[in-house]
Short mmCIF file of N, CA and C in Angstrom, two decimals:
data_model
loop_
_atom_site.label_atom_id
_atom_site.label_comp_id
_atom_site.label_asym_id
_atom_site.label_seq_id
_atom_site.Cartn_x
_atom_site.Cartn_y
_atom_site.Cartn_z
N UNK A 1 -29.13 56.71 78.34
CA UNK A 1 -30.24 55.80 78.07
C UNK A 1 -29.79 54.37 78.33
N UNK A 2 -30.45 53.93 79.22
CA UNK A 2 -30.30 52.39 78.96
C UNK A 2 -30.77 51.70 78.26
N UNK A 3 -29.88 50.37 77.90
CA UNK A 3 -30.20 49.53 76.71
C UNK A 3 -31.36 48.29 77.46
N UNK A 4 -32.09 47.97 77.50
CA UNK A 4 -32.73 46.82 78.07
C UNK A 4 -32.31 45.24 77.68
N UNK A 5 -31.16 44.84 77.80
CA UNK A 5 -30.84 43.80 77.67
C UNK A 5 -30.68 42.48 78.70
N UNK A 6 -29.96 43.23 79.37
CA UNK A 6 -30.08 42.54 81.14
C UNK A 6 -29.17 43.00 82.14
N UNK A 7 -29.11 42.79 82.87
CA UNK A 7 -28.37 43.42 84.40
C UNK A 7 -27.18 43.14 84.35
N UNK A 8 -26.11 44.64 83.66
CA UNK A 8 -24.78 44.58 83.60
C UNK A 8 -23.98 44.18 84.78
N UNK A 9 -23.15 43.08 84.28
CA UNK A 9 -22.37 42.35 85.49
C UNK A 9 -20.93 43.00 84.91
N UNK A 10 -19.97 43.81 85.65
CA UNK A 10 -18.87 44.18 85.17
C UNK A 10 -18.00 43.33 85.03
N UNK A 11 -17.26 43.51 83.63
CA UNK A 11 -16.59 42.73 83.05
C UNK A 11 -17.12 41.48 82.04
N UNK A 12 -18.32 41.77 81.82
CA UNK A 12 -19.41 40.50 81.30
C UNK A 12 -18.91 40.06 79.95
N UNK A 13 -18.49 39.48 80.03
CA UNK A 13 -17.94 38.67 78.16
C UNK A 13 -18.86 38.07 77.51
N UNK A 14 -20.07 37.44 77.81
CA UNK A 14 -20.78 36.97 77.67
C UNK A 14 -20.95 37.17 75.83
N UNK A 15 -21.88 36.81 75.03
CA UNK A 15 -22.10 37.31 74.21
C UNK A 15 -23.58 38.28 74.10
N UNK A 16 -24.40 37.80 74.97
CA UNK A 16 -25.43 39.24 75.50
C UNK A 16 -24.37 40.25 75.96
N UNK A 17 -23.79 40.64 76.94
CA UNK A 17 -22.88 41.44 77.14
C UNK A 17 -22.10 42.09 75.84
N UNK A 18 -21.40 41.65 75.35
CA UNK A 18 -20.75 42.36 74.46
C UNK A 18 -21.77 43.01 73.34
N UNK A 19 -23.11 42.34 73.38
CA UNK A 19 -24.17 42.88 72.68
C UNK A 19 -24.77 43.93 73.08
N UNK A 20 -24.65 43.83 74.23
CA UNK A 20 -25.31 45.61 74.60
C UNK A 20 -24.31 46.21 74.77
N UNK A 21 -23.22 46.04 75.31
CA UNK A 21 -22.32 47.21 74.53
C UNK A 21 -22.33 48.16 73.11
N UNK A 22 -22.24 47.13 71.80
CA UNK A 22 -22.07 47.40 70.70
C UNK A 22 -24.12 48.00 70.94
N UNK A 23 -24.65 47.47 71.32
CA UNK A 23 -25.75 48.35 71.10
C UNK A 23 -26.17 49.77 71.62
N UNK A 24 -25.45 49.69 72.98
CA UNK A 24 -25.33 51.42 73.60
C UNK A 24 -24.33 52.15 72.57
N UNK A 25 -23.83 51.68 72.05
CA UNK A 25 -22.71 52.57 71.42
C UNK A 25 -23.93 53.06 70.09
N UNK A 26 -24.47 52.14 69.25
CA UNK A 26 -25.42 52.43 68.35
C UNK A 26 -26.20 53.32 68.92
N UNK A 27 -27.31 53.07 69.68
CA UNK A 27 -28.16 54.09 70.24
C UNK A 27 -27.15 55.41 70.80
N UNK A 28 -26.15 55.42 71.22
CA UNK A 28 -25.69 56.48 71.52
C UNK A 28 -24.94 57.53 70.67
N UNK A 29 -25.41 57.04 68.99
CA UNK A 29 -24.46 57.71 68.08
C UNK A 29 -23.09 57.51 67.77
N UNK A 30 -22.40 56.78 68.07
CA UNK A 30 -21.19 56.28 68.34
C UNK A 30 -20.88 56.25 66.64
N UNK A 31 -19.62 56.81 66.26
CA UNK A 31 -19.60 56.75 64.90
C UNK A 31 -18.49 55.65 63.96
N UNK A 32 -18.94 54.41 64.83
CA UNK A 32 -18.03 53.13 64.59
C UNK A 32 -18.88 52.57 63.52
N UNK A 33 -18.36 52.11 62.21
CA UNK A 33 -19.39 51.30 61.26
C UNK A 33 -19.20 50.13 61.27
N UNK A 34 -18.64 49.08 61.99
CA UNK A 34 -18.36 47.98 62.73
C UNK A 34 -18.02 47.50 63.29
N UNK A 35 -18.58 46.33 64.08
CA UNK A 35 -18.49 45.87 65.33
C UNK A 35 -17.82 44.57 65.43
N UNK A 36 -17.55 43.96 66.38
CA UNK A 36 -16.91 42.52 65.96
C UNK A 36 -16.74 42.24 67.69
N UNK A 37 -17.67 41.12 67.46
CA UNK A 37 -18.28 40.23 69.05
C UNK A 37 -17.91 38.85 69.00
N UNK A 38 -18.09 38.12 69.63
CA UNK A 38 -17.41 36.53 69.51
C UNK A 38 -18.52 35.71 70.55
N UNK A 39 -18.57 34.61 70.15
CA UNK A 39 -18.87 33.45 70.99
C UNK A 39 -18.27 31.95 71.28
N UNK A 40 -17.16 31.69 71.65
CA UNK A 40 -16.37 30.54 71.59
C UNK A 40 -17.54 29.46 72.05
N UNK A 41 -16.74 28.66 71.72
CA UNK A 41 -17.42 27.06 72.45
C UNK A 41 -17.65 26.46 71.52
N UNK A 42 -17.33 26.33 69.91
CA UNK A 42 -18.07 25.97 69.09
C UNK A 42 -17.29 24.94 68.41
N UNK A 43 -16.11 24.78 68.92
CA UNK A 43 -15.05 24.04 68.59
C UNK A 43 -14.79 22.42 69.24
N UNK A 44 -15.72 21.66 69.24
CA UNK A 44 -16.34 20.66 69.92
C UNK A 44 -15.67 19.19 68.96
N UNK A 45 -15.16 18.61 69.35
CA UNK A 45 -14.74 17.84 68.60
C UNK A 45 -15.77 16.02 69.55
N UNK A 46 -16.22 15.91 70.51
CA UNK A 46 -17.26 15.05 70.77
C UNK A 46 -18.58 15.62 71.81
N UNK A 47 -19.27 14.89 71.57
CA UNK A 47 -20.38 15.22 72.11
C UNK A 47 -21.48 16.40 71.63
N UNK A 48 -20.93 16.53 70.53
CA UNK A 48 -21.72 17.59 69.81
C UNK A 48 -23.20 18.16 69.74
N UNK A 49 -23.71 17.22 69.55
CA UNK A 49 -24.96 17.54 69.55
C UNK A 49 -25.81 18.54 71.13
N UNK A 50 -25.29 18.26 71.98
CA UNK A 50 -25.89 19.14 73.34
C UNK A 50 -25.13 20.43 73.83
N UNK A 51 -23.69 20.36 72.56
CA UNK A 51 -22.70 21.87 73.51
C UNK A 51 -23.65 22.80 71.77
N UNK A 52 -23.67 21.61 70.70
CA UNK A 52 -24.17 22.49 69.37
C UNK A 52 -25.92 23.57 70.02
N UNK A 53 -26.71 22.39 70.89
CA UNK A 53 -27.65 23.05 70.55
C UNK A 53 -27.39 24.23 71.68
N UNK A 54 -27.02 23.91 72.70
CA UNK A 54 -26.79 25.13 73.88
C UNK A 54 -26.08 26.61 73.30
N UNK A 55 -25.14 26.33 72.52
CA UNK A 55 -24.63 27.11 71.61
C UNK A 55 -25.40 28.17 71.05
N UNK A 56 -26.20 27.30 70.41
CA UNK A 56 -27.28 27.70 69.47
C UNK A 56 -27.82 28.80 69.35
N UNK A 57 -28.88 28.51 71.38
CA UNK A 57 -29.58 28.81 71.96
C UNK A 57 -29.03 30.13 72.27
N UNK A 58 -27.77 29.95 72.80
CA UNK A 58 -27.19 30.97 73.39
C UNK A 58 -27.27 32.76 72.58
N UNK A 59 -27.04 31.70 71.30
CA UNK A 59 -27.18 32.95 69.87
C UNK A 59 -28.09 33.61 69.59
N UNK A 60 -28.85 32.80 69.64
CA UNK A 60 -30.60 33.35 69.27
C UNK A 60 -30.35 33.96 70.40
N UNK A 61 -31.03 34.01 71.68
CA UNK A 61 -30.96 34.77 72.84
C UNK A 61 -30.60 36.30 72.49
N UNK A 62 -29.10 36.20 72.38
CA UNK A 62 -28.33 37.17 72.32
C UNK A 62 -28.98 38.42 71.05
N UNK A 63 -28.84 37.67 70.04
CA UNK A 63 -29.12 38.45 68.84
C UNK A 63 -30.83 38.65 69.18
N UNK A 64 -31.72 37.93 69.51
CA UNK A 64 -32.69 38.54 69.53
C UNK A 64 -32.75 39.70 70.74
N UNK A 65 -32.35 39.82 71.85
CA UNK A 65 -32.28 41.31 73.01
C UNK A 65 -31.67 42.06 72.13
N UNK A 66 -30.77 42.04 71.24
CA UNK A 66 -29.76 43.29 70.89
C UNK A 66 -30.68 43.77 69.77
N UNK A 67 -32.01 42.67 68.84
CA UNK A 67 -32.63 43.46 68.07
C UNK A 67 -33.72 44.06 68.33
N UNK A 68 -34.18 43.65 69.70
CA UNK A 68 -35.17 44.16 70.80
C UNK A 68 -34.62 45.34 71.17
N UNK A 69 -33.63 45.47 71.15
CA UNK A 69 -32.98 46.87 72.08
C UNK A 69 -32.65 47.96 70.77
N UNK A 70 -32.73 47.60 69.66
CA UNK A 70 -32.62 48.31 68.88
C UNK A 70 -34.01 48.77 68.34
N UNK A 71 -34.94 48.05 68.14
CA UNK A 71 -35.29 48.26 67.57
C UNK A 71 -36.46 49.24 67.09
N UNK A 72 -36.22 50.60 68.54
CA UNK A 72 -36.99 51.56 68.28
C UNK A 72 -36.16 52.97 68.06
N UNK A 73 -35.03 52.43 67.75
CA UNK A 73 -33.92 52.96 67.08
C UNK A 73 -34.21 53.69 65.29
N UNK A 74 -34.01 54.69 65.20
CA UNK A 74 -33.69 54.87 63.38
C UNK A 74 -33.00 54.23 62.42
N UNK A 75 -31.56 53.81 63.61
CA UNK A 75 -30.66 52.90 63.16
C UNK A 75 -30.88 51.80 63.54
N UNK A 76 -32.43 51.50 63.40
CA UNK A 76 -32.21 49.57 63.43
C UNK A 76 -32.16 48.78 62.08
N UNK A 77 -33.23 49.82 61.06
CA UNK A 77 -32.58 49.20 59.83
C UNK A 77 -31.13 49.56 59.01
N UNK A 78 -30.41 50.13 60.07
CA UNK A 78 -29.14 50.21 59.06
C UNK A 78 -27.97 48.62 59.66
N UNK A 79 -28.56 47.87 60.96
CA UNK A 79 -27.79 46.97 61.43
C UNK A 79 -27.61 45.82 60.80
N UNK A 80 -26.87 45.42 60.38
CA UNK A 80 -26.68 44.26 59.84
C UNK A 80 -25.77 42.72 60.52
N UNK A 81 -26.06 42.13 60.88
CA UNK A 81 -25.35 41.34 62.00
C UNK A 81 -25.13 40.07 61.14
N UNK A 82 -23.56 39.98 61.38
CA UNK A 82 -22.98 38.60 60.26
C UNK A 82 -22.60 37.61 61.05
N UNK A 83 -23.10 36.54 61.08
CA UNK A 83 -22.41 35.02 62.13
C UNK A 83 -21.65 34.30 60.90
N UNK A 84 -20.61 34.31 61.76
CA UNK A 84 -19.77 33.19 60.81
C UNK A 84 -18.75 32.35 61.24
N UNK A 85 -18.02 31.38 61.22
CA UNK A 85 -17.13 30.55 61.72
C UNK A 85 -15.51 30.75 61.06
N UNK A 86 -14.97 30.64 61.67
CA UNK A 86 -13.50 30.42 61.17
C UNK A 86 -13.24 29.10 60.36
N UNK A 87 -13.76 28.10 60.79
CA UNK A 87 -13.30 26.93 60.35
C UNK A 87 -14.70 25.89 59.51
N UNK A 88 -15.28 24.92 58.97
CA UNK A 88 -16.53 24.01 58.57
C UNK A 88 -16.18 23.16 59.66
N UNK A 89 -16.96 22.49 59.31
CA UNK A 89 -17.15 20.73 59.98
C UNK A 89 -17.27 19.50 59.17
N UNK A 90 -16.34 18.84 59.26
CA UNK A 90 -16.97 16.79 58.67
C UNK A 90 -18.06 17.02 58.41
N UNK A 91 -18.30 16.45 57.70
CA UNK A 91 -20.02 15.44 57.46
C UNK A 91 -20.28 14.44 58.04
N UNK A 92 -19.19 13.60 58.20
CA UNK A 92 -19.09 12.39 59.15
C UNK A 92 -18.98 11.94 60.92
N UNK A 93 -19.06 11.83 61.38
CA UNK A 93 -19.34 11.93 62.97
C UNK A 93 -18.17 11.38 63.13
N UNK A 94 -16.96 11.96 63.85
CA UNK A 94 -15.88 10.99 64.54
C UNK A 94 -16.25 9.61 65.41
N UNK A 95 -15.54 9.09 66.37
CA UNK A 95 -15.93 8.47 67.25
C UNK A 95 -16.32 8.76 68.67
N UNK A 96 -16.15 9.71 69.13
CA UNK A 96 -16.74 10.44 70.11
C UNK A 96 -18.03 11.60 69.86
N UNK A 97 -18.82 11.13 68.74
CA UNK A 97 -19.90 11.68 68.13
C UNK A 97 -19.91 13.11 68.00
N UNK A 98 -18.72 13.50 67.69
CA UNK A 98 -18.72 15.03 67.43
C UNK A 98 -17.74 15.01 65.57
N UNK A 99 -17.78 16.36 65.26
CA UNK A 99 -16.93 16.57 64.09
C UNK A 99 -15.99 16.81 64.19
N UNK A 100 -14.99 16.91 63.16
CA UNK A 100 -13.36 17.47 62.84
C UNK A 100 -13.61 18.66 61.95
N UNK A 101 -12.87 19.40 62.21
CA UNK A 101 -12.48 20.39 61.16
C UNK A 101 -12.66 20.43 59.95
N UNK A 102 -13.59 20.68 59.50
CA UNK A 102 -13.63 20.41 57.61
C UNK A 102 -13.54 22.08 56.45
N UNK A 103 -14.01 21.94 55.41
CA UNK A 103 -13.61 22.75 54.65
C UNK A 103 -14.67 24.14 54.44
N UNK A 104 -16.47 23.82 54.17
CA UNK A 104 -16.97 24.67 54.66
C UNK A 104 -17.39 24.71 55.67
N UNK A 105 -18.65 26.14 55.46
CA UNK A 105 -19.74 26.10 56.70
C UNK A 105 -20.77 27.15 55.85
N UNK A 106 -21.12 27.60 56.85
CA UNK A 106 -22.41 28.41 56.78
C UNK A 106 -22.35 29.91 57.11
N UNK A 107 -22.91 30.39 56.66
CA UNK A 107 -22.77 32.17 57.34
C UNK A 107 -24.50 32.89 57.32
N UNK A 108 -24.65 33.48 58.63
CA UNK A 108 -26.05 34.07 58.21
C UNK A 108 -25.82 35.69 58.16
N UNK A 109 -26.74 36.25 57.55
CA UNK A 109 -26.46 37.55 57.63
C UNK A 109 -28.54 37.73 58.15
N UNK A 110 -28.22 38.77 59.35
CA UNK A 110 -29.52 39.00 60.15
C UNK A 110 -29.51 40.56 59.98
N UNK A 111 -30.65 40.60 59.46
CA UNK A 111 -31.47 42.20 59.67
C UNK A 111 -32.33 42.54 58.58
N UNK A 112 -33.23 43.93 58.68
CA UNK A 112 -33.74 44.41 58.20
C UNK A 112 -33.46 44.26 56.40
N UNK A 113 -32.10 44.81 55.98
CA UNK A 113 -31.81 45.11 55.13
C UNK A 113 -31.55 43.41 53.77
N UNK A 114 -31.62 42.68 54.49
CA UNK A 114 -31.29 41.26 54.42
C UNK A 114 -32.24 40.58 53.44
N UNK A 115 -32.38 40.15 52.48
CA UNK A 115 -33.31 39.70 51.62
C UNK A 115 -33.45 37.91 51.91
N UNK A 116 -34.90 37.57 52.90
CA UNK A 116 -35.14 36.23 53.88
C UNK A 116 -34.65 35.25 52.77
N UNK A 117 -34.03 34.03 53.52
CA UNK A 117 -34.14 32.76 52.90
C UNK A 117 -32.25 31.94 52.57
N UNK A 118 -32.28 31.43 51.99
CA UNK A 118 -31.33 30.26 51.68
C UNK A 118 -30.63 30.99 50.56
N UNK A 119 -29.84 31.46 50.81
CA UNK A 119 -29.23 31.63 49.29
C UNK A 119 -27.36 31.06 49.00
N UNK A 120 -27.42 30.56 47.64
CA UNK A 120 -26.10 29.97 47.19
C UNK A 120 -26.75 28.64 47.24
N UNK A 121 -26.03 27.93 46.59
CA UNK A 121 -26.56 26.97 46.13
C UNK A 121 -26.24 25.67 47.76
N UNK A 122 -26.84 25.02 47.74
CA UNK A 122 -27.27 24.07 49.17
C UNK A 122 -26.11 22.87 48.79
N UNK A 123 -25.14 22.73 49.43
CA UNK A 123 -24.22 21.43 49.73
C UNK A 123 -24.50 20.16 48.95
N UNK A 124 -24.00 19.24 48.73
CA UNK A 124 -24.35 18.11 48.89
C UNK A 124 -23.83 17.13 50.34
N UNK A 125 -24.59 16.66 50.42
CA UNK A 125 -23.99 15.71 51.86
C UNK A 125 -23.57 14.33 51.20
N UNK A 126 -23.62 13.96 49.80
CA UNK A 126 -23.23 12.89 49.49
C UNK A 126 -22.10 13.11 48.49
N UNK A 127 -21.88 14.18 47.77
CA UNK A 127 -21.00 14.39 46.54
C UNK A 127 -19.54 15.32 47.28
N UNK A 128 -18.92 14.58 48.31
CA UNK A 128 -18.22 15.07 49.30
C UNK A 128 -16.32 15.24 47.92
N UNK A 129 -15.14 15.93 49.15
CA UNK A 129 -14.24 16.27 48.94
C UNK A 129 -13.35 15.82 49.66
N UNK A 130 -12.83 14.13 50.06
CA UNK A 130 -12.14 13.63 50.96
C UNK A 130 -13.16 14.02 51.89
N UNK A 131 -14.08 13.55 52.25
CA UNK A 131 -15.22 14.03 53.42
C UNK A 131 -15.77 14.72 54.24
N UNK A 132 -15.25 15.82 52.81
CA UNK A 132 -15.52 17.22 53.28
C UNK A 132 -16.88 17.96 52.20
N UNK A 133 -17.78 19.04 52.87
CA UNK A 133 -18.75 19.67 51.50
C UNK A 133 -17.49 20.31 51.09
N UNK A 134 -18.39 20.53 49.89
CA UNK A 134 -18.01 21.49 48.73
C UNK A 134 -18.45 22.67 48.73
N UNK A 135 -17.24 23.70 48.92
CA UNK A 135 -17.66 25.15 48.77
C UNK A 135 -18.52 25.55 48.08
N UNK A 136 -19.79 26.28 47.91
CA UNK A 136 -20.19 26.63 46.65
C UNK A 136 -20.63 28.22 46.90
N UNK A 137 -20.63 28.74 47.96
CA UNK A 137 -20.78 30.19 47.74
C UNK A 137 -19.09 30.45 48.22
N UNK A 138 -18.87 31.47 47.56
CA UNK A 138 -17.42 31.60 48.19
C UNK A 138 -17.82 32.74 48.88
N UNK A 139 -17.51 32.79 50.57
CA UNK A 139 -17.39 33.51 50.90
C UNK A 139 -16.67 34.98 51.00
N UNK A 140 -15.91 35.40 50.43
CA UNK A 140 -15.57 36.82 49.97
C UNK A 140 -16.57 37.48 49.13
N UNK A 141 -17.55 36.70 48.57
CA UNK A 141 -18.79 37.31 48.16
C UNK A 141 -19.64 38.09 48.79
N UNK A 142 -19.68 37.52 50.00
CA UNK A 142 -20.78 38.23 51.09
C UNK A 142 -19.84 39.01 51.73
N UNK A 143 -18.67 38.66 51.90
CA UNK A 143 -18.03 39.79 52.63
C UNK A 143 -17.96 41.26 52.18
N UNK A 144 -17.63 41.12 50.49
CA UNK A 144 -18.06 41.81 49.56
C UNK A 144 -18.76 42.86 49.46
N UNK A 145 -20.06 42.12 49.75
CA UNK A 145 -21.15 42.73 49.45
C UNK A 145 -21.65 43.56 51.05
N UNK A 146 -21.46 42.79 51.61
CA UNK A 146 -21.29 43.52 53.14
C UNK A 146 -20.58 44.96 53.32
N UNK A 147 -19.30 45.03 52.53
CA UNK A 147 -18.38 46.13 52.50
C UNK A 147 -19.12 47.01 51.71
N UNK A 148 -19.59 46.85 50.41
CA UNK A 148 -19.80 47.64 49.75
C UNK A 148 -21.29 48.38 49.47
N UNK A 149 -22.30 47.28 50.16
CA UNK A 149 -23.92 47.79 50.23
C UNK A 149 -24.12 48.42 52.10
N UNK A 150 -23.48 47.62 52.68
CA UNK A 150 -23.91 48.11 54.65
C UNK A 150 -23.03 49.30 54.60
N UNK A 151 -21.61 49.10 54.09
CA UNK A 151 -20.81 49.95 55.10
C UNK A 151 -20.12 51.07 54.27
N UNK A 152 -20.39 50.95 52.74
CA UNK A 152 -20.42 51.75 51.76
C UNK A 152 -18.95 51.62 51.59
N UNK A 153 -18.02 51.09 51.25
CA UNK A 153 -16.49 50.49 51.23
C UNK A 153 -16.27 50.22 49.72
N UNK A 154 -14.89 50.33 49.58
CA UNK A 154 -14.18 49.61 48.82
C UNK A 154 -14.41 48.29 48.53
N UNK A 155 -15.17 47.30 48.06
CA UNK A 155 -14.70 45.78 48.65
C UNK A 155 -13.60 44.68 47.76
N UNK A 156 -13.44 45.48 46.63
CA UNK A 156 -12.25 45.08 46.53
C UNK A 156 -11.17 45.40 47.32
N UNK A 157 -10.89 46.71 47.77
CA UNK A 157 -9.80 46.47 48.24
C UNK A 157 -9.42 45.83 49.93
N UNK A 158 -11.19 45.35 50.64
CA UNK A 158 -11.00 45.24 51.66
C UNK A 158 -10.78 43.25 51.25
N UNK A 159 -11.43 42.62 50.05
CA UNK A 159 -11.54 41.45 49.92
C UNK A 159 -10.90 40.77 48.93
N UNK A 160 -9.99 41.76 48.06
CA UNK A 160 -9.51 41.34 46.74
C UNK A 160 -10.42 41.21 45.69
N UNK A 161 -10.18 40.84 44.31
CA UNK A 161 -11.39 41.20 43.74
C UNK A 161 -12.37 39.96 43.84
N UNK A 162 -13.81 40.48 44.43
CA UNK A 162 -14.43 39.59 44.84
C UNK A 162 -15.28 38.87 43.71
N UNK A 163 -15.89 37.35 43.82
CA UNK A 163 -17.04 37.28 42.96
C UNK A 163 -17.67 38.30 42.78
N UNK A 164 -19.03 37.83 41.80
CA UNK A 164 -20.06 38.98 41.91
C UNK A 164 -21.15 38.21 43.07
N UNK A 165 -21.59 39.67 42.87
CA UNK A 165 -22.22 39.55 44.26
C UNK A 165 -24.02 39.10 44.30
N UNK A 166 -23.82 38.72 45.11
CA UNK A 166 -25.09 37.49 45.50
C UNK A 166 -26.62 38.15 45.43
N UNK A 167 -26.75 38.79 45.59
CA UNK A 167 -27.40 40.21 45.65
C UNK A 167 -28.57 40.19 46.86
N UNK A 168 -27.38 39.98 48.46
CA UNK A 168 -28.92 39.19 49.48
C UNK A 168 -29.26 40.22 49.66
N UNK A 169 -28.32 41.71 49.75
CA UNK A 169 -28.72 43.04 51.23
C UNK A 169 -28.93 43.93 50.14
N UNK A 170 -30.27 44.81 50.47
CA UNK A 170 -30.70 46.11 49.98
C UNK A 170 -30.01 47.15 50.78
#
């Protein structure tokens, strides 16, 4: 069966590419319970604002074909798709109008199972940490809860013992 995503170019790294991969493997029964895809470029230290939104764009794109391609699947509500960063960003704009490395960020979790909206408590952009936000969801929470509601896991022992959990995914 083909996946309808777009016209496999061999060797495609892309992040559409690596998305229909991990999605033929789903539709094809494949008995992997996670996946792990990448999108570099996000590491921009000026000019931010036009590589951020292209970036962006690039994401949405991607994640929306792979939930298009799923989604006449049985297993589309069991997918759960986590974006997240290695590193935060400043609050403050360097001088080449991009950020530095800072302490948090953001994480979305996309799908069915996903309960919509904002959750953990929202940053301050003024009540900074050497000019950095302030953590306030700790992430091993969601990782957590990821392990132990999507993929039916241990999550202590995959996360140490975690907060309690946030309660986003049914």
């Amino acid at each position: 069966d083909e996946v309808p995503l777009h016209d496999e170019v061999e060797g495609d790294q892309s992040l559409l590419g690596q998305l229909q991969v991990v999605a033929k493997c789903i539709l094809l029964g494949a008995p992997t319970r996670a996946y792990s895809v990448s999108l570099g470029g996000f590491d921009t230290h000026g000019g931010e604002k036009a590589t951020q939104t292209a970036q962006l764009r690039t994401l949405d794109q991607a994640v929306t074909a792979f939930r298009k391609a799923l989604a006449a699947s049985p297993r589309a509500s069991d997918v759960v798709i986590m974006c997240y960063s290695e590193f935060g960003r400043r609050v403050k704009a360097n001088a080449s109008e991009g950020t530095d490395h800072g302490t948090a960020g953001d994480l979305f979790l996309i799908g069915d199972r996903g309960k919509a909206g904002f959750h953990g408590d929202a940053p301050s952009l003024t009540d900074l940490a050497d000019g950095d936000l302030k953590v306030t969801t700790d992430f091993r929470s969601v990782y957590a809860e990821v392990v132990s509601t999507v993929l039916g896991g241990d999550a202590d022992r995959v996360v140490g013992k975690a907060p309690a959990k946030l309660g986003v995914l049914r």
